[in-house]
Structures are given as structure tokens and as C-alpha cells.
Coordinates of C-alpha atoms in Angstrom, one line a residue:
Chain A
X16 CA 112.9 103.7 152.4
X17 CA 113.7 107.0 150.6
X18 CA 111.4 110.1 150.8
X19 CA 109.5 111.0 147.7
X20 CA 110.2 114.1 145.8
X21 CA 109.4 117.4 147.4
X22 CA 110.3 121.1 147.0
X23 CA 112.6 122.2 149.8
X24 CA 112.0 125.7 151.2
X25 CA 114.6 127.2 153.6
X26 CA 113.1 130.4 154.9
X27 CA 115.3 132.8 157.0
X28 CA 112.5 134.3 159.0
X29 CA 109.1 133.4 160.4
X30 CA 107.4 135.7 157.9
X31 CA 109.1 134.0 155.0
X32 CA 108.0 130.6 156.4
X33 CA 104.4 131.8 156.7
X34 CA 104.4 133.1 153.2
X35 CA 105.4 129.7 151.9
X36 CA 102.8 128.0 154.1
X37 CA 100.1 130.4 152.8
X38 CA 100.9 129.3 149.3
X39 CA 101.7 125.6 149.8
X40 CA 100.3 124.7 153.2
X41 CA 97.7 122.4 151.7
X42 CA 100.5 120.2 150.4
X43 CA 103.2 121.2 152.8
X44 CA 104.7 120.3 156.1
X45 CA 107.0 122.2 158.5
X46 CA 110.4 120.5 159.1
X47 CA 112.1 121.3 162.4
X48 CA 114.1 118.5 164.1
X49 CA 112.5 115.9 161.8
X50 CA 112.8 113.0 164.2
X51 CA 109.2 112.0 163.7
X52 CA 108.6 113.5 160.3
X53 CA 111.6 112.1 158.5
X54 CA 110.9 108.5 159.5
X55 CA 107.3 109.1 158.1
X56 CA 108.8 110.5 154.9
X57 CA 111.4 107.7 154.6
X58 CA 108.6 105.1 155.0
X59 CA 106.4 107.2 152.7
X60 CA 103.6 107.3 155.2
X61 CA 103.6 111.0 154.4
X62 CA 104.5 112.5 151.0
X63 CA 104.1 116.3 151.1
X64 CA 104.9 118.2 148.0
X65 CA 106.6 121.0 149.9
X66 CA 108.8 121.0 153.0
X67 CA 109.3 124.2 154.9
X68 CA 112.6 123.7 156.7
X69 CA 112.7 126.2 159.5
X70 CA 116.1 125.3 160.8
X71 CA 117.6 128.5 159.4
X72 CA 114.9 130.8 160.8
X73 CA 116.5 133.1 163.3
X74 CA 115.2 133.7 166.8
X75 CA 113.3 130.5 167.5
X76 CA 116.0 128.8 169.6
X77 CA 115.6 130.5 172.9
X78 CA 114.4 129.3 176.3
X79 CA 112.9 132.0 178.5
X80 CA 111.9 131.6 182.1
X81 CA 109.3 134.2 183.2
X82 CA 107.4 134.6 186.5
X83 CA 104.7 132.2 185.5
X84 CA 106.0 130.2 182.6
X85 CA 108.9 128.6 180.7
X86 CA 108.7 129.7 177.1
X87 CA 110.5 127.9 174.3
X88 CA 110.9 128.7 170.6
X89 CA 110.1 126.2 167.9
X90 CA 113.8 125.3 167.3
X91 CA 114.7 124.5 170.9
X92 CA 116.1 120.9 170.9
X93 CA 115.0 118.5 173.6
X94 CA 118.6 118.3 174.8
X95 CA 118.8 122.1 175.1
X96 CA 115.7 122.3 177.3
X97 CA 116.7 119.3 179.3
X98 CA 120.0 120.9 180.2
X99 CA 118.7 124.4 180.8
X100 CA 119.3 125.1 184.5
X101 CA 116.7 127.9 184.8
X102 CA 114.0 125.7 183.3
X103 CA 115.0 122.9 185.6
X104 CA 115.0 125.0 188.7
X105 CA 111.7 126.6 188.0
X106 CA 109.9 123.7 186.4
X107 CA 111.6 120.4 187.3
X108 CA 108.9 118.4 185.5
X109 CA 110.4 119.4 182.2
X110 CA 113.7 117.6 182.8
X111 CA 111.9 114.8 184.7
X112 CA 109.9 114.1 181.5
X113 CA 112.5 115.0 178.8
X114 CA 115.0 112.3 179.9
X115 CA 112.3 109.8 178.8
X116 CA 112.0 111.2 175.3
X117 CA 113.5 108.6 173.0
X118 CA 117.3 108.4 173.1
X119 CA 119.9 111.2 173.8
X120 CA 120.9 111.1 170.1
X121 CA 117.3 111.7 169.0
X122 CA 116.9 114.5 171.6
X123 CA 120.0 116.2 170.2
X124 CA 118.1 116.9 167.0
X125 CA 114.4 116.6 167.9
X126 CA 112.6 119.8 169.0
X127 CA 110.1 119.9 171.9
X128 CA 107.7 122.1 170.0
X129 CA 107.9 119.8 167.1
X130 CA 106.9 116.9 169.3
X131 CA 103.9 118.9 170.6
X132 CA 102.9 119.9 167.1
X133 CA 103.1 116.3 166.0
X134 CA 100.4 115.6 168.7
X135 CA 101.4 112.0 169.2
X136 CA 99.5 110.6 172.3
X137 CA 102.6 108.4 172.8
X138 CA 104.9 111.4 173.3
X139 CA 105.8 112.8 176.7
X140 CA 105.9 116.5 176.1
X141 CA 102.2 117.0 175.0
X142 CA 101.2 115.4 178.3
X143 CA 103.6 117.8 180.2
X144 CA 102.2 120.8 178.3
X145 CA 98.7 119.7 179.2
X146 CA 99.5 119.2 182.9
X147 CA 101.2 122.6 183.2
X148 CA 98.1 124.3 181.7
X149 CA 100.4 125.4 178.9
X150 CA 99.7 126.8 175.5
X151 CA 101.2 127.0 172.0
X152 CA 101.8 130.1 169.9
X153 CA 100.5 129.7 166.4
X154 CA 101.2 131.9 163.5
X155 CA 100.0 132.3 159.9
X156 CA 100.2 135.1 157.3
X157 CA 96.7 135.9 158.7
X158 CA 98.0 136.7 162.1
X159 CA 98.9 135.0 165.4
X160 CA 96.9 133.2 168.1
X161 CA 97.6 131.3 171.3
X162 CA 95.9 128.0 171.8
X163 CA 95.6 126.3 175.2
X164 CA 96.9 122.7 175.4
X165 CA 93.4 121.4 176.1
X166 CA 92.1 123.0 172.8
X167 CA 95.2 122.2 170.7
X168 CA 95.0 118.4 170.7
X169 CA 92.0 117.0 168.9
X170 CA 93.0 113.3 168.5
X171 CA 95.9 111.0 167.9
X172 CA 98.3 112.9 165.6
X173 CA 95.7 115.5 165.1
X174 CA 95.9 119.1 166.3
X175 CA 93.7 122.2 165.5
X176 CA 96.5 123.7 163.3
X177 CA 95.2 125.0 160.0
X178 CA 97.2 124.1 156.9
X179 CA 98.7 127.6 156.6
X180 CA 99.7 127.8 160.3
X181 CA 102.8 126.8 162.2
X182 CA 103.6 126.6 165.9
X183 CA 106.3 129.1 166.6
X184 CA 106.6 128.4 170.4
X185 CA 105.2 126.9 173.5
X186 CA 104.7 128.0 177.1
X187 CA 104.7 125.6 180.0
X188 CA 103.0 127.0 183.0
X189 CA 105.1 127.2 186.2
X190 CA 103.6 125.8 189.5
X191 CA 103.4 127.7 192.7
X192 CA 106.3 127.3 195.1
X193 CA 106.1 124.1 197.2
X194 CA 104.2 122.1 194.6
X195 CA 105.8 118.7 193.8
X196 CA 106.0 117.0 190.4
X197 CA 107.1 113.6 189.1
X198 CA 107.1 111.6 185.8
X199 CA 107.4 107.9 185.2
X200 CA 106.8 105.6 182.3
X201 CA 107.2 101.9 181.4
X202 CA 108.9 100.8 178.2
X203 CA 109.9 97.5 176.8
X204 CA 113.4 98.7 176.1
X205 CA 115.2 101.9 177.2
X206 CA 114.2 104.8 175.0
X207 CA 111.2 103.0 173.3
X208 CA 107.7 104.5 173.2
X209 CA 106.1 104.1 176.6
X210 CA 103.5 101.4 177.0
X211 CA 102.1 103.8 179.6
X212 CA 103.4 107.0 181.2
X213 CA 102.1 109.3 183.9
X214 CA 103.0 112.9 184.9
X215 CA 101.7 114.2 188.2
X216 CA 101.6 117.4 190.2
X217 CA 100.7 117.3 193.9
X218 CA 100.6 120.0 196.6
X219 CA 100.8 119.1 200.3
X220 CA 100.2 121.6 203.0
X221 CA 100.5 120.8 206.7
X222 CA 100.8 117.1 206.0
X223 CA 97.6 116.9 203.9
X224 CA 97.0 116.9 200.2
X225 CA 95.5 120.2 198.9
X226 CA 95.5 119.4 195.1
X227 CA 96.6 116.7 192.7
X228 CA 96.4 116.3 189.0
X229 CA 97.8 113.8 186.4
X230 CA 98.2 113.5 182.7
X231 CA 99.0 110.4 180.6
X232 CA 101.2 109.1 177.8
X233 CA 100.2 106.3 175.4
X234 CA 96.9 105.5 177.1
X235 CA 94.6 108.4 176.2
X236 CA 93.7 109.6 172.7
X237 CA 94.8 113.2 173.6
X238 CA 96.8 114.3 176.6
X239 CA 93.9 115.4 178.8
X240 CA 94.4 116.1 182.5
X241 CA 92.7 114.1 185.3
X242 CA 92.0 116.3 188.3
X243 CA 92.3 114.2 191.4
X244 CA 91.8 117.1 193.8
X245 CA 88.2 116.3 194.8
X246 CA 89.2 112.7 195.5
X247 CA 92.4 113.4 197.5
X248 CA 92.1 116.8 199.1
X249 CA 92.3 116.5 202.9
X250 CA 93.8 113.0 202.7
X251 CA 97.3 112.2 204.1
X252 CA 99.8 111.5 201.3
X253 CA 100.0 107.8 201.9
X254 CA 99.3 104.4 200.2
X255 CA 95.5 104.5 200.8
X256 CA 95.1 107.8 198.9
X257 CA 97.3 106.6 196.0
X258 CA 95.2 103.4 195.7
X259 CA 92.0 105.4 195.4
X260 CA 93.7 107.6 192.7
X261 CA 94.9 104.5 190.9
X262 CA 91.3 103.1 190.7
X263 CA 90.1 106.4 189.2
X264 CA 93.0 106.6 186.8
X265 CA 92.4 103.1 185.5
X266 CA 88.8 104.0 184.8
X267 CA 89.8 107.3 183.2
X268 CA 92.3 106.0 180.6
X269 CA 91.4 104.4 177.3
X270 CA 94.3 102.3 176.2
X271 CA 94.4 100.2 173.1
X272 CA 95.8 96.7 172.5
X273 CA 98.7 96.4 170.0
X274 CA 101.7 94.2 169.3
X275 CA 103.5 95.6 172.4
X276 CA 100.9 95.2 175.1
X277 CA 97.3 94.5 175.7
X278 CA 94.9 97.3 176.8
X279 CA 94.4 95.4 180.1
X280 CA 98.1 95.4 180.8
X281 CA 98.5 99.1 180.0
X282 CA 95.6 99.8 182.3
X283 CA 97.3 97.9 185.1
X284 CA 100.5 99.8 184.4
X285 CA 98.6 103.1 184.8
X286 CA 97.5 102.2 188.3
X287 CA 101.0 101.2 189.3
X288 CA 102.7 104.2 187.7
X289 CA 100.2 106.8 189.1
X290 CA 100.6 105.6 192.6
X291 CA 104.4 105.8 192.2
X292 CA 104.5 109.4 190.7
X293 CA 101.9 110.7 193.1
X294 CA 103.9 109.5 196.1
X295 CA 107.1 111.0 194.5
X296 CA 105.4 114.3 193.8
X297 CA 103.9 114.5 197.2
X298 CA 107.2 113.8 198.9
X299 CA 109.0 116.5 196.9
X300 CA 106.1 118.9 197.7
X301 CA 106.6 118.1 201.4
X302 CA 110.3 118.5 201.1
X303 CA 109.9 121.9 199.6
X304 CA 107.3 122.9 202.2
X305 CA 109.6 121.7 205.0
X306 CA 112.5 123.8 203.7
X307 CA 110.3 126.9 203.7
Chain B
X22 CA 99.7 117.2 153.5
X23 CA 99.4 114.5 150.8
X24 CA 99.3 111.0 152.2
X25 CA 99.6 107.8 150.4
X26 CA 102.1 105.6 148.7
X27 CA 104.0 106.4 145.5
X28 CA 102.8 104.4 142.5
X29 CA 105.5 102.3 140.8
X30 CA 107.2 104.1 137.9
X31 CA 106.6 107.7 139.0
X32 CA 109.8 107.7 141.0
X33 CA 112.0 107.1 138.0
X34 CA 110.3 109.9 136.1
X35 CA 110.5 112.2 139.0
X36 CA 114.2 111.4 139.5
X37 CA 115.2 112.3 135.9
X38 CA 113.5 115.7 136.3
X39 CA 114.6 116.3 139.8
X40 CA 116.5 119.5 140.4
X41 CA 119.9 119.3 142.1
X42 CA 121.3 121.7 144.7
X43 CA 124.9 122.4 145.6
X44 CA 125.5 121.3 149.1
X45 CA 128.7 122.2 151.0
X46 CA 129.6 120.4 154.3
X47 CA 132.6 120.3 156.4
X48 CA 133.2 116.6 156.9
X49 CA 136.1 115.5 159.1
X50 CA 137.6 119.0 158.8
X51 CA 137.6 118.9 155.0
X52 CA 135.1 121.0 153.0
X53 CA 133.2 119.0 150.5
X54 CA 130.8 120.3 147.8
X55 CA 128.5 118.1 145.8
X56 CA 125.2 118.3 143.9
X57 CA 122.3 116.3 145.2
X58 CA 118.5 116.4 145.2
X59 CA 117.0 118.1 148.3
X60 CA 115.5 114.9 149.5
X61 CA 118.9 113.2 149.8
X62 CA 119.4 112.0 153.4
X63 CA 122.7 113.1 155.0
X64 CA 123.5 109.4 155.4
X65 CA 123.2 108.8 151.6
X66 CA 125.0 112.1 150.8
X67 CA 128.0 110.9 152.8
X68 CA 128.0 107.5 151.2
X69 CA 126.9 108.2 147.6
X70 CA 128.1 111.8 146.9
X71 CA 131.2 111.9 149.1
X72 CA 132.0 108.2 149.0
X73 CA 132.5 108.1 152.7
X74 CA 131.1 104.6 153.2
X75 CA 132.1 104.2 156.8
X76 CA 128.7 105.5 157.9
X77 CA 126.4 102.6 157.6
X78 CA 122.7 102.6 156.9
X79 CA 120.6 100.1 158.8
X80 CA 116.9 100.9 159.4
X81 CA 116.6 104.4 157.9
X82 CA 114.0 105.4 160.5
X83 CA 116.2 106.3 163.5
X84 CA 115.9 103.0 165.4
X85 CA 119.2 101.2 164.9
X86 CA 121.8 103.9 165.3
X87 CA 124.2 102.5 162.7
X88 CA 124.2 105.9 160.8
X89 CA 125.1 108.0 163.8
X90 CA 127.5 110.9 163.0
X91 CA 128.6 113.9 165.0
X92 CA 126.8 117.1 163.9
X93 CA 128.7 120.1 165.3
X94 CA 130.1 117.7 167.8
X95 CA 126.8 116.2 169.0
X96 CA 125.7 112.7 167.8
X97 CA 122.7 112.6 165.5
X98 CA 121.1 110.1 163.2
X99 CA 122.3 110.9 159.7
X100 CA 119.3 109.1 158.2
X101 CA 117.0 111.5 160.0
X102 CA 118.4 114.7 158.4
X103 CA 118.5 115.9 154.9
X104 CA 121.9 116.8 153.6
X105 CA 120.6 120.2 152.5
X106 CA 119.8 120.9 156.2
X107 CA 123.4 120.2 157.2
X108 CA 124.7 122.8 154.8
X109 CA 127.6 124.8 156.4
X110 CA 127.7 122.5 159.5
X111 CA 130.6 120.4 160.6
X112 CA 130.1 116.6 160.4
X113 CA 132.4 113.9 161.9
X114 CA 132.0 110.4 160.6
X115 CA 133.8 107.3 161.7
X116 CA 136.5 108.1 159.2
X117 CA 137.3 111.2 161.2
X118 CA 137.8 109.6 164.6
X119 CA 141.5 108.9 163.8
X120 CA 142.0 105.8 165.8
X121 CA 140.8 107.3 169.1
X122 CA 140.5 105.6 172.5
X123 CA 137.1 104.1 171.7
X124 CA 138.4 102.4 168.6
X125 CA 141.4 101.1 170.5
X126 CA 139.1 99.8 173.2
X127 CA 136.8 98.0 170.6
X128 CA 139.9 96.2 169.3
X129 CA 141.2 95.2 172.8
X130 CA 137.8 94.1 174.1
X131 CA 136.5 92.4 171.0
X132 CA 133.7 95.0 170.8
X133 CA 132.6 94.0 167.3
X134 CA 131.9 90.9 165.3
X135 CA 130.4 91.6 161.9
X136 CA 131.1 95.4 162.3
X137 CA 128.0 96.7 160.6
X138 CA 126.7 98.6 163.7
X139 CA 130.2 99.6 164.8
X140 CA 130.5 103.1 163.2
X141 CA 127.4 104.2 165.0
X142 CA 128.7 102.8 168.3
X143 CA 132.1 104.5 167.9
X144 CA 130.6 107.9 167.1
X145 CA 128.0 107.7 169.9
X146 CA 130.5 106.5 172.5
X147 CA 133.1 109.1 171.5
X148 CA 130.7 111.9 172.1
X149 CA 129.4 110.3 175.3
X150 CA 132.8 110.0 176.9
X151 CA 133.6 113.6 176.1
X152 CA 130.8 114.6 178.5
X153 CA 131.0 111.6 180.9
X154 CA 134.7 110.6 181.1
X155 CA 134.2 108.0 183.8
X156 CA 130.9 106.1 183.4
X157 CA 129.7 103.2 185.5
X158 CA 128.7 100.0 183.9
X159 CA 125.0 101.0 184.2
X160 CA 125.7 104.4 182.6
X161 CA 127.7 102.7 179.8
X162 CA 124.7 100.5 179.1
X163 CA 122.4 103.5 179.0
X164 CA 124.8 105.4 176.8
X165 CA 124.6 102.7 174.1
X166 CA 120.9 102.0 174.5
X167 CA 120.1 103.8 171.2
X168 CA 122.3 101.6 169.1
X169 CA 121.4 98.0 168.0
X170 CA 123.9 95.2 167.6
X171 CA 122.8 91.8 166.5
X172 CA 126.1 89.9 167.0
X173 CA 127.8 90.7 170.3
X174 CA 125.0 90.6 172.9
X175 CA 126.5 94.0 174.0
X176 CA 128.7 92.5 176.8
X177 CA 131.9 93.4 175.0
X178 CA 130.6 96.7 173.8
X179 CA 129.9 97.7 177.4
X180 CA 133.4 96.5 178.3
X181 CA 134.7 98.6 175.4
X182 CA 133.0 101.8 176.8
X183 CA 134.6 101.3 180.2
X184 CA 138.0 100.4 178.6
X185 CA 137.9 103.5 176.4
X186 CA 137.4 105.6 179.5
X187 CA 140.6 104.0 180.9
X188 CA 142.6 104.5 177.7
X189 CA 141.6 108.2 177.7
X190 CA 143.0 108.6 181.1
X191 CA 146.2 106.6 180.2
X192 CA 146.7 108.6 177.0
X193 CA 146.3 111.9 178.9
X194 CA 148.8 110.7 181.5
X195 CA 151.3 109.8 178.7
X196 CA 150.9 113.3 177.2
X197 CA 151.7 114.8 180.6
X198 CA 154.8 112.6 180.9
X199 CA 156.0 113.6 177.4
X200 CA 155.4 117.2 178.1
X201 CA 157.3 116.9 181.4
X202 CA 160.3 115.3 179.5
X203 CA 160.2 118.1 176.9
X204 CA 160.3 120.7 179.7
X205 CA 163.2 118.8 181.3
X206 CA 165.2 118.7 178.0
X207 CA 164.5 122.4 177.5
X208 CA 166.0 123.0 181.0
X209 CA 169.2 121.1 180.1
X210 CA 169.8 123.1 176.9

């Protein structure tokens, strides 16, 4: 239960970090919050020869709200983003999902960008990034690029990052005013990995649904987005519409059976949860529209 | 990234050749410096290098919460951080709580049995009550949901959280009374 030997690098700037990755990336790993990586090191599921500890890199710990996005640096801890008032006001889905990320003590150290880079389909924030049509900023000594969420996640724990690249930030897209969002998940115990989770965004205009989308936690190999707009547009936001959406979602997901729950049970949960979050998102959309 | 398990024997060889780094931490308001390999977990650094064995190590992968310490005032898992990453930061362990309201409440409410998980509960609850000084029972349960206890069944720990909140109020009131008395004495003189 102790990590194997590694060389510890503590760069002070992104450029220094990228230089280390250029040389050792094939046998290296970036360490930010470490709340997923260090358990893997402790259990020796991973044994990289080099760790690039970016905790001393300056300038990566800011949350910035722009006209169309909430941008976070690679060292923004989950707790910091959860408590950020500007981020909450302009993209409530962030806090709605972040309170489900593990326990508060883990969120104090774990970073949101680290969770995205880890690409765990059982994590909440990759699903949120996907639903907000967000992107990640990727850097290497060869240059920088932005990668849309739909292109970033290739499979469970697998992203399109090259070995000399690191994620320096992520941008969650803001929704238009009047759009409602909600997040729900089901866990065995408070703070556990979700057996299934659903994030939803719905817009309601003049009492009818005009668009609806959802993304999933723990039941799809990558956090892809299910567009329900064709199915629901023009329907009233009520139980009949949510039941149709639940049928489609149960077909869409691809859960696996493990020690915690059967695939069949997870599929059933998806139906229950999506009906719940769509209704919540629609009512918050209506509420906002009514205020305007 | 290299994946796979370490073959037996290589660990001992690697250990003898493993370079050490000087690590300086402020623990319970005292500066400590010790040499350790960079892979030393903060939990082990506190226990082995600094001999502060109040911090307990349970699962070593962030699940049980026994190793929780305060890092610049906020609770973190000391088994999920390398000591070298904590360089120049302030750590509070259970030894630094100085018989606070939470500890008093655990004694009064029988909040511990074997005591193994207790240091993690005390640090977690201490930080929680600073931000939420008057929790409900449901909030108290949620506050301790990241800490495992195999003895108590949690009932008395929940009671301890609520009692600690009361004690904090009582102690604050006592301080007010003492200050008032001091002012009154000052007026007489």
C-alpha cells in the first residue's frame, strides 16, 4: 500500500512542467489533487517513473466567468469551484453536480480539471463538461490546442491526451438565460461512486419544451450527450414526456454489472433519475421564464 | 505511464538507493524539518519522521478518513498527499486540537470505542463546525459521511457533533462573562 519509487518534479511554471513531460512523458504522470492518482499509486495499479507535481505552478488556480463560459485552471479544487458565487449564478449545474463529487474532504484537495483528465466514466464532472458543450485546453512543448469534450473522452479512463501533453484548463459552456438544469445520482452510501447519475438541461418557452439534453454518469463508457429535443420539443413539461424520455435513455445507456449493482438495475435507475432531473430542470426553466 | 506490479525484492534495492529530500512543514504551529523519500505519504511522514502517531492510517486510499488532518485549515486525507507536496504548508493533526469542544463532546457522549477512527473524526468535525456552527442532526450525519467507524454505529458520534456545537456556544458565553468581569474589575480600580 505504498507507492513505488518515482522521480518527483516540482515545476514552477507551465513551461517547466511541459519540458519535463517532453522528456519523461512516456513514463510520467501529472499530479494535481491526486485524489484518484494517489490511490492508484498506493495500490500500485499505476507505477510511473516520474511524477510532475504541478501544485506549485503559478496561475492555474483561477475561476473566470465570461459571457459564454466558466473557465477554470488546472489547480482549481472542487471546493473552490463549488463555492464560487459567479460560477453558481451563471452556471448552476456546476454546483448541482459538484456536491455529489465524493466527500467534502476529497473535494478540498481534488481538482475538477484532474477529474476530467482522469476520464473516469463514473465521475460527475466529465458528464457536466460534455453536457455544457465544454472543452479542455491542452498544452505540450509542441504548442497548445483546445479539444471539445466529445473528442476528448475515448473510453473508460482513456482520453486523447498524448504522453507529452497536460490539460491546463477547462471551459464549461454557459446556457442561454431561462434554461433550466438539474443533476441527480444514486449511490449505495453518501459520497460513493454513483450506481447511475444523470445531468439534464431543459428549456421551456410558453409552457412547451423547446429543447432537452442529458448526459450520464457510470452507465456509458464515455460521457456522451443524449439529445432529447426531437422527442420532446412541443410537449408540455409533464409526466408523459418524461416517461418517453426515460424509455429512450434506458435504451441509450450501456451499463455494466459489477459487485455494486446489476446492469439491469442501473438501467432502471437511469429511467427514474432522468425523469426526475428533466422535471426539475424544466421547472427551473419555467421559473426563470416566469421571472422575466 | 508504466503499469504493473512491483516484483518482489526490487523494492528493498530501490529503497537503499532512494534519494532523500529535506521537507519542512509547520505542524501544530511548530516548524519541523526531516529527510524523506519523495514518495513518502504525508500520513507516514507525520507518523514515522515526526513521530506524531495521533494521525492513524486505515485504508491508505482515501476511503476510511482515519488519516484526516487539516491542511491550511481545511480537512484533507493525509494518505492522499505526498509530504513533499505539503512543503511550507500548515498542518494541524489531532495532537494540535488542544482539547477543543469536539474532543470534550466525544468524552461526554461516548463518541468513541476502540478509538482508531477518532483522530479523523475529530479533525473533520472541528473544521466542519467552524463553517457550520449549528448543524441539524441530518447535517451532522452528512458531515461525518466520509469517515468510517466500525465500533460505534455512529449514533454517539452524531450526538457528539451536536454536543460539540453546544459546547462551543457555552465556551463562547463563558469567555464573554469572564471578559465582562475583567472590565468590571478594571472599573473598580
